[in-house]
Amino acid sequence: MTDKEKKKPELLNGHIPAGHIPKPIVMPDYLAKYPVIQTNEMRDRYKAVFNDQFAEYKELSAEVHAVLKKFNELDALLKQLPHHPESIYEQERISKVLQEYKKKKNSAFLEKKERCEYLKNKLSHIKQRIQDYDKVMNWNIET
């Protein structure tokens, strides 16, 4: 059996085998919370949410991008460090810096990054709903 045959996904035809557990599809909460806009009042509420959370997104996005830039700079510096330091003191110092760096990279930063991505997607969804409503309303006015 070749590597290509091993990696080929299993296709299920006909009935679903006993014991098969489908992977859940995780839908973001904003898809249900912000359905198609029906009224001007709904549009105003969506716009208010957008404006409120856009400020949070901008602030968070700037912070995340600044941290990513700093991580890129640190990655470049780490590549310049000697791979086999001469003294035990240097080895310990480099080891401590690496541990601290990894801890920072995996801590609250990832939560902020995920929140930023969530807000970006949510705001895009709300903006699209508003634009769709505006198109329909403009189309109705023109006829």
Short mmCIF file of N, CA and C in Angstrom, two decimals:
data_model
loop_
_atom_site.label_atom_id
_atom_site.label_comp_id
_atom_site.label_asym_id
_atom_site.label_seq_id
_atom_site.Cartn_x
_atom_site.Cartn_y
_atom_site.Cartn_z
N MET A 1 0.85 -1.18 0.00
CA MET A 1 0.00 0.00 0.00
C MET A 1 0.90 1.24 0.00
N THR A 2 0.63 2.18 -0.90
CA THR A 2 1.45 3.38 -1.00
C THR A 2 1.02 4.41 0.03
N ASP A 3 1.87 5.43 0.23
CA ASP A 3 1.54 6.51 1.17
C ASP A 3 0.29 7.25 0.74
N LYS A 4 0.12 7.40 -0.58
CA LYS A 4 -1.04 8.12 -1.10
C LYS A 4 -2.34 7.39 -0.75
N GLU A 5 -2.32 6.06 -0.85
CA GLU A 5 -3.51 5.26 -0.53
C GLU A 5 -3.83 5.33 0.96
N LYS A 6 -2.79 5.39 1.79
CA LYS A 6 -3.00 5.45 3.24
C LYS A 6 -3.67 6.75 3.66
N LYS A 7 -3.31 7.87 2.99
CA LYS A 7 -3.81 9.18 3.38
C LYS A 7 -5.19 9.50 2.82
N LYS A 8 -5.67 8.68 1.91
CA LYS A 8 -6.96 8.94 1.28
C LYS A 8 -8.08 8.82 2.32
N PRO A 9 -8.95 9.83 2.41
CA PRO A 9 -10.02 9.75 3.41
C PRO A 9 -11.02 8.65 3.06
N GLU A 10 -11.60 8.10 4.10
CA GLU A 10 -12.59 7.04 3.93
C GLU A 10 -13.92 7.65 3.50
N LEU A 11 -14.47 7.14 2.41
CA LEU A 11 -15.77 7.62 1.94
C LEU A 11 -16.86 6.70 2.46
N LEU A 12 -17.90 7.28 2.98
CA LEU A 12 -19.01 6.50 3.49
C LEU A 12 -20.14 6.54 2.47
N ASN A 13 -20.50 5.39 1.97
CA ASN A 13 -21.60 5.30 1.01
C ASN A 13 -22.79 4.62 1.66
N GLY A 14 -23.98 5.07 1.31
CA GLY A 14 -25.19 4.44 1.83
C GLY A 14 -25.46 4.82 3.26
N HIS A 15 -25.66 3.82 4.11
CA HIS A 15 -26.02 4.08 5.50
C HIS A 15 -24.79 4.46 6.32
N ILE A 16 -25.04 5.08 7.44
CA ILE A 16 -23.96 5.46 8.35
C ILE A 16 -23.70 4.26 9.26
N PRO A 17 -22.46 3.82 9.34
CA PRO A 17 -22.15 2.64 10.15
C PRO A 17 -22.46 2.87 11.63
N ALA A 18 -22.83 1.78 12.32
CA ALA A 18 -23.11 1.85 13.75
C ALA A 18 -21.86 2.31 14.48
N GLY A 19 -22.05 3.21 15.43
CA GLY A 19 -20.92 3.70 16.22
C GLY A 19 -20.20 4.88 15.60
N HIS A 20 -20.59 5.26 14.38
CA HIS A 20 -19.95 6.42 13.74
C HIS A 20 -20.44 7.69 14.42
N ILE A 21 -19.49 8.49 14.88
CA ILE A 21 -19.84 9.74 15.54
C ILE A 21 -19.40 10.88 14.63
N PRO A 22 -20.37 11.62 14.08
CA PRO A 22 -19.98 12.72 13.19
C PRO A 22 -19.33 13.85 13.97
N LYS A 23 -18.44 14.56 13.30
CA LYS A 23 -17.80 15.71 13.94
C LYS A 23 -18.82 16.83 14.02
N PRO A 24 -18.91 17.48 15.18
CA PRO A 24 -19.88 18.58 15.30
C PRO A 24 -19.43 19.79 14.48
N ILE A 25 -20.39 20.47 13.95
CA ILE A 25 -20.11 21.71 13.23
C ILE A 25 -20.34 22.84 14.22
N VAL A 26 -19.29 23.55 14.53
CA VAL A 26 -19.38 24.64 15.50
C VAL A 26 -19.72 25.92 14.74
N MET A 27 -20.88 26.46 15.06
CA MET A 27 -21.31 27.70 14.43
C MET A 27 -21.11 28.84 15.42
N PRO A 28 -20.52 29.92 14.95
CA PRO A 28 -20.37 31.07 15.85
C PRO A 28 -21.74 31.59 16.29
N ASP A 29 -21.81 32.09 17.52
CA ASP A 29 -23.06 32.55 18.10
C ASP A 29 -23.68 33.72 17.35
N TYR A 30 -22.86 34.54 16.73
CA TYR A 30 -23.39 35.72 16.06
C TYR A 30 -24.22 35.38 14.81
N LEU A 31 -24.05 34.19 14.25
CA LEU A 31 -24.86 33.81 13.09
C LEU A 31 -26.33 33.71 13.47
N ALA A 32 -26.59 33.15 14.65
CA ALA A 32 -27.98 33.04 15.12
C ALA A 32 -28.46 34.34 15.74
N LYS A 33 -27.56 35.06 16.38
CA LYS A 33 -27.95 36.27 17.10
C LYS A 33 -28.23 37.45 16.15
N TYR A 34 -27.64 37.41 14.97
CA TYR A 34 -27.82 38.50 14.01
C TYR A 34 -28.34 37.97 12.67
N PRO A 35 -29.63 37.60 12.65
CA PRO A 35 -30.23 37.10 11.40
C PRO A 35 -30.46 38.26 10.42
N VAL A 36 -31.09 37.96 9.30
CA VAL A 36 -31.39 38.97 8.29
C VAL A 36 -32.19 40.10 8.93
N ILE A 37 -31.81 41.33 8.60
CA ILE A 37 -32.49 42.51 9.16
C ILE A 37 -33.84 42.69 8.49
N GLN A 38 -34.87 42.90 9.32
CA GLN A 38 -36.24 43.04 8.81
C GLN A 38 -36.77 44.48 8.91
N THR A 39 -36.23 45.24 9.87
CA THR A 39 -36.79 46.58 10.10
C THR A 39 -35.65 47.59 10.28
N ASN A 40 -36.03 48.87 10.20
CA ASN A 40 -35.04 49.94 10.45
C ASN A 40 -34.54 49.90 11.89
N GLU A 41 -35.40 49.50 12.82
CA GLU A 41 -35.00 49.41 14.23
C GLU A 41 -33.93 48.33 14.41
N MET A 42 -34.11 47.19 13.74
CA MET A 42 -33.09 46.12 13.79
C MET A 42 -31.77 46.64 13.23
N ARG A 43 -31.86 47.37 12.11
CA ARG A 43 -30.66 47.91 11.48
C ARG A 43 -29.94 48.84 12.45
N ASP A 44 -30.70 49.68 13.14
CA ASP A 44 -30.10 50.62 14.10
C ASP A 44 -29.41 49.87 15.25
N ARG A 45 -30.03 48.79 15.72
CA ARG A 45 -29.42 47.99 16.80
C ARG A 45 -28.12 47.34 16.31
N TYR A 46 -28.16 46.78 15.11
CA TYR A 46 -26.96 46.15 14.54
C TYR A 46 -25.84 47.18 14.39
N LYS A 47 -26.20 48.35 13.90
CA LYS A 47 -25.21 49.41 13.70
C LYS A 47 -24.60 49.84 15.03
N ALA A 48 -25.42 49.93 16.07
CA ALA A 48 -24.92 50.31 17.40
C ALA A 48 -23.93 49.26 17.92
N VAL A 49 -24.28 47.98 17.75
CA VAL A 49 -23.38 46.90 18.18
C VAL A 49 -22.09 46.98 17.39
N PHE A 50 -22.20 47.18 16.09
CA PHE A 50 -21.03 47.28 15.24
C PHE A 50 -20.11 48.41 15.72
N ASN A 51 -20.68 49.58 15.91
CA ASN A 51 -19.88 50.74 16.33
C ASN A 51 -19.22 50.50 17.69
N ASP A 52 -19.97 49.91 18.61
CA ASP A 52 -19.45 49.64 19.95
C ASP A 52 -18.28 48.65 19.90
N GLN A 53 -18.48 47.55 19.19
CA GLN A 53 -17.46 46.51 19.19
C GLN A 53 -16.32 46.78 18.21
N PHE A 54 -16.55 47.67 17.25
CA PHE A 54 -15.48 48.02 16.33
C PHE A 54 -14.35 48.72 17.07
N ALA A 55 -14.72 49.56 18.04
CA ALA A 55 -13.71 50.24 18.85
C ALA A 55 -12.85 49.22 19.61
N GLU A 56 -13.50 48.21 20.20
CA GLU A 56 -12.76 47.15 20.90
C GLU A 56 -11.87 46.40 19.93
N TYR A 57 -12.41 46.08 18.75
CA TYR A 57 -11.64 45.34 17.75
C TYR A 57 -10.39 46.13 17.31
N LYS A 58 -10.56 47.42 17.04
CA LYS A 58 -9.42 48.23 16.59
C LYS A 58 -8.31 48.24 17.64
N GLU A 59 -8.69 48.42 18.89
CA GLU A 59 -7.72 48.46 19.98
C GLU A 59 -7.02 47.10 20.12
N LEU A 60 -7.80 46.04 20.12
CA LEU A 60 -7.27 44.69 20.26
C LEU A 60 -6.39 44.32 19.07
N SER A 61 -6.83 44.68 17.89
CA SER A 61 -6.07 44.38 16.66
C SER A 61 -4.71 45.07 16.69
N ALA A 62 -4.67 46.32 17.09
CA ALA A 62 -3.40 47.06 17.17
C ALA A 62 -2.47 46.38 18.18
N GLU A 63 -3.03 45.97 19.30
CA GLU A 63 -2.23 45.31 20.34
C GLU A 63 -1.69 43.97 19.84
N VAL A 64 -2.53 43.17 19.20
CA VAL A 64 -2.12 41.86 18.69
C VAL A 64 -1.03 42.03 17.62
N HIS A 65 -1.22 42.99 16.72
CA HIS A 65 -0.22 43.19 15.68
C HIS A 65 1.12 43.66 16.26
N ALA A 66 1.08 44.49 17.30
CA ALA A 66 2.31 44.94 17.95
C ALA A 66 3.04 43.76 18.60
N VAL A 67 2.28 42.88 19.25
CA VAL A 67 2.89 41.72 19.89
C VAL A 67 3.45 40.76 18.83
N LEU A 68 2.72 40.56 17.74
CA LEU A 68 3.22 39.70 16.67
C LEU A 68 4.52 40.25 16.08
N LYS A 69 4.59 41.56 15.93
CA LYS A 69 5.81 42.19 15.42
C LYS A 69 6.96 41.93 16.38
N LYS A 70 6.69 42.08 17.68
CA LYS A 70 7.72 41.84 18.70
C LYS A 70 8.16 40.38 18.68
N PHE A 71 7.22 39.44 18.53
CA PHE A 71 7.57 38.02 18.45
C PHE A 71 8.46 37.76 17.23
N ASN A 72 8.15 38.40 16.11
CA ASN A 72 8.98 38.22 14.91
C ASN A 72 10.40 38.73 15.15
N GLU A 73 10.51 39.86 15.83
CA GLU A 73 11.83 40.41 16.17
C GLU A 73 12.58 39.45 17.10
N LEU A 74 11.87 38.92 18.09
CA LEU A 74 12.50 37.98 19.03
C LEU A 74 12.91 36.68 18.32
N ASP A 75 12.07 36.21 17.40
CA ASP A 75 12.43 35.01 16.64
C ASP A 75 13.74 35.24 15.87
N ALA A 76 13.86 36.41 15.27
CA ALA A 76 15.08 36.74 14.53
C ALA A 76 16.28 36.78 15.47
N LEU A 77 16.11 37.37 16.66
CA LEU A 77 17.20 37.41 17.64
C LEU A 77 17.58 36.02 18.12
N LEU A 78 16.58 35.18 18.35
CA LEU A 78 16.85 33.82 18.84
C LEU A 78 17.65 33.02 17.82
N LYS A 79 17.40 33.26 16.55
CA LYS A 79 18.16 32.54 15.51
C LYS A 79 19.62 32.96 15.49
N GLN A 80 19.91 34.15 16.01
CA GLN A 80 21.30 34.64 16.03
C GLN A 80 22.07 34.17 17.25
N LEU A 81 21.37 33.62 18.25
CA LEU A 81 22.06 33.15 19.45
C LEU A 81 22.94 31.95 19.11
N PRO A 82 24.04 31.81 19.83
CA PRO A 82 24.90 30.65 19.57
C PRO A 82 24.17 29.35 19.96
N HIS A 83 24.32 28.34 19.10
CA HIS A 83 23.65 27.06 19.37
C HIS A 83 24.33 26.28 20.49
N HIS A 84 25.63 26.50 20.66
CA HIS A 84 26.37 25.81 21.71
C HIS A 84 27.15 26.85 22.51
N PRO A 85 26.47 27.50 23.48
CA PRO A 85 27.14 28.53 24.27
C PRO A 85 28.37 27.97 24.99
N GLU A 86 29.36 28.82 25.15
CA GLU A 86 30.64 28.40 25.72
C GLU A 86 30.55 28.12 27.22
N SER A 87 29.81 28.96 27.96
CA SER A 87 29.78 28.79 29.41
C SER A 87 28.42 28.27 29.87
N ILE A 88 28.41 27.67 31.04
CA ILE A 88 27.17 27.18 31.63
C ILE A 88 26.26 28.36 31.95
N TYR A 89 26.85 29.48 32.35
CA TYR A 89 26.08 30.68 32.65
C TYR A 89 25.30 31.12 31.42
N GLU A 90 25.94 31.13 30.26
CA GLU A 90 25.27 31.51 29.01
C GLU A 90 24.17 30.52 28.66
N GLN A 91 24.43 29.25 28.85
CA GLN A 91 23.43 28.22 28.56
C GLN A 91 22.19 28.43 29.43
N GLU A 92 22.38 28.67 30.72
CA GLU A 92 21.27 28.88 31.63
C GLU A 92 20.50 30.16 31.28
N ARG A 93 21.24 31.21 30.95
CA ARG A 93 20.61 32.49 30.60
C ARG A 93 19.75 32.33 29.34
N ILE A 94 20.29 31.70 28.33
CA ILE A 94 19.54 31.48 27.08
C ILE A 94 18.34 30.59 27.35
N SER A 95 18.50 29.58 28.17
CA SER A 95 17.41 28.67 28.50
C SER A 95 16.28 29.41 29.22
N LYS A 96 16.61 30.27 30.15
CA LYS A 96 15.60 31.05 30.87
C LYS A 96 14.86 31.99 29.93
N VAL A 97 15.59 32.63 29.03
CA VAL A 97 14.97 33.54 28.06
C VAL A 97 14.01 32.76 27.16
N LEU A 98 14.43 31.60 26.70
CA LEU A 98 13.57 30.77 25.86
C LEU A 98 12.31 30.33 26.58
N GLN A 99 12.45 29.92 27.84
CA GLN A 99 11.29 29.49 28.62
C GLN A 99 10.30 30.64 28.81
N GLU A 100 10.83 31.81 29.14
CA GLU A 100 9.97 32.98 29.34
C GLU A 100 9.28 33.37 28.04
N TYR A 101 10.01 33.30 26.96
CA TYR A 101 9.47 33.63 25.64
C TYR A 101 8.33 32.68 25.27
N LYS A 102 8.54 31.39 25.46
CA LYS A 102 7.50 30.40 25.13
C LYS A 102 6.27 30.58 26.02
N LYS A 103 6.50 30.92 27.30
CA LYS A 103 5.39 31.13 28.22
C LYS A 103 4.55 32.33 27.77
N LYS A 104 5.21 33.40 27.39
CA LYS A 104 4.50 34.61 26.94
C LYS A 104 3.74 34.34 25.64
N LYS A 105 4.37 33.60 24.75
CA LYS A 105 3.78 33.34 23.44
C LYS A 105 2.52 32.47 23.56
N ASN A 106 2.45 31.65 24.59
CA ASN A 106 1.33 30.72 24.73
C ASN A 106 0.31 31.16 25.78
N SER A 107 0.44 32.33 26.33
CA SER A 107 -0.42 32.73 27.44
C SER A 107 -1.64 33.51 26.97
N ALA A 108 -1.88 34.61 27.62
CA ALA A 108 -3.04 35.44 27.34
C ALA A 108 -3.03 36.00 25.93
N PHE A 109 -1.87 36.05 25.31
CA PHE A 109 -1.78 36.55 23.95
C PHE A 109 -2.67 35.73 23.01
N LEU A 110 -2.66 34.42 23.15
CA LEU A 110 -3.48 33.58 22.27
C LEU A 110 -4.97 33.86 22.48
N GLU A 111 -5.36 34.12 23.71
CA GLU A 111 -6.76 34.47 23.98
C GLU A 111 -7.12 35.78 23.29
N LYS A 112 -6.23 36.77 23.39
CA LYS A 112 -6.48 38.05 22.73
C LYS A 112 -6.54 37.89 21.22
N LYS A 113 -5.66 37.08 20.70
CA LYS A 113 -5.62 36.84 19.25
C LYS A 113 -6.93 36.18 18.78
N GLU A 114 -7.40 35.19 19.54
CA GLU A 114 -8.66 34.53 19.20
C GLU A 114 -9.84 35.49 19.31
N ARG A 115 -9.86 36.31 20.35
CA ARG A 115 -10.92 37.31 20.51
C ARG A 115 -10.91 38.30 19.35
N CYS A 116 -9.75 38.70 18.93
CA CYS A 116 -9.61 39.63 17.81
C CYS A 116 -10.17 39.00 16.53
N GLU A 117 -9.85 37.75 16.29
CA GLU A 117 -10.34 37.06 15.10
C GLU A 117 -11.87 36.89 15.17
N TYR A 118 -12.36 36.55 16.36
CA TYR A 118 -13.81 36.41 16.55
C TYR A 118 -14.51 37.73 16.25
N LEU A 119 -14.00 38.83 16.82
CA LEU A 119 -14.61 40.14 16.59
C LEU A 119 -14.56 40.52 15.11
N LYS A 120 -13.47 40.23 14.47
CA LYS A 120 -13.34 40.54 13.05
C LYS A 120 -14.44 39.83 12.25
N ASN A 121 -14.62 38.55 12.52
CA ASN A 121 -15.65 37.77 11.81
C ASN A 121 -17.06 38.24 12.17
N LYS A 122 -17.28 38.54 13.44
CA LYS A 122 -18.60 39.01 13.88
C LYS A 122 -18.94 40.34 13.24
N LEU A 123 -17.99 41.27 13.25
CA LEU A 123 -18.21 42.58 12.66
C LEU A 123 -18.43 42.48 11.15
N SER A 124 -17.71 41.58 10.51
CA SER A 124 -17.92 41.37 9.07
C SER A 124 -19.33 40.87 8.80
N HIS A 125 -19.79 39.96 9.65
CA HIS A 125 -21.14 39.41 9.51
C HIS A 125 -22.20 40.51 9.68
N ILE A 126 -22.05 41.30 10.74
CA ILE A 126 -23.02 42.37 11.00
C ILE A 126 -23.00 43.40 9.86
N LYS A 127 -21.81 43.75 9.42
CA LYS A 127 -21.68 44.72 8.34
C LYS A 127 -22.36 44.20 7.07
N GLN A 128 -22.19 42.92 6.80
CA GLN A 128 -22.82 42.32 5.61
C GLN A 128 -24.35 42.35 5.73
N ARG A 129 -24.85 42.07 6.93
CA ARG A 129 -26.30 42.12 7.15
C ARG A 129 -26.83 43.54 6.90
N ILE A 130 -26.11 44.53 7.39
CA ILE A 130 -26.52 45.93 7.20
C ILE A 130 -26.49 46.29 5.71
N GLN A 131 -25.43 45.90 5.03
CA GLN A 131 -25.31 46.19 3.60
C GLN A 131 -26.41 45.50 2.79
N ASP A 132 -26.71 44.26 3.15
CA ASP A 132 -27.78 43.54 2.45
C ASP A 132 -29.12 44.24 2.64
N TYR A 133 -29.39 44.67 3.86
CA TYR A 133 -30.64 45.38 4.15
C TYR A 133 -30.71 46.69 3.37
N ASP A 134 -29.60 47.42 3.37
CA ASP A 134 -29.56 48.70 2.65
C ASP A 134 -29.80 48.50 1.15
N LYS A 135 -29.26 47.44 0.59
CA LYS A 135 -29.48 47.15 -0.84
C LYS A 135 -30.96 46.91 -1.12
N VAL A 136 -31.58 46.11 -0.27
CA VAL A 136 -33.01 45.80 -0.45
C VAL A 136 -33.84 47.07 -0.30
N MET A 137 -33.52 47.88 0.69
CA MET A 137 -34.28 49.11 0.91
C MET A 137 -34.09 50.09 -0.25
N ASN A 138 -32.88 50.21 -0.75
CA ASN A 138 -32.63 51.09 -1.90
C ASN A 138 -33.33 50.58 -3.15
N TRP A 139 -33.36 49.26 -3.31
CA TRP A 139 -34.04 48.66 -4.46
C TRP A 139 -35.52 48.95 -4.39
N ASN A 140 -36.10 48.86 -3.18
CA ASN A 140 -37.53 49.13 -3.00
C ASN A 140 -37.86 50.60 -3.24
N ILE A 141 -36.96 51.50 -2.90
CA ILE A 141 -37.19 52.93 -3.11
C ILE A 141 -37.15 53.27 -4.60
N GLU A 142 -36.23 52.63 -5.34
CA GLU A 142 -36.06 52.93 -6.76
C GLU A 142 -37.23 52.47 -7.62
N THR A 143 -38.00 51.49 -7.19
CA THR A 143 -39.11 50.98 -8.02
C THR A 143 -40.33 51.81 -7.93
#
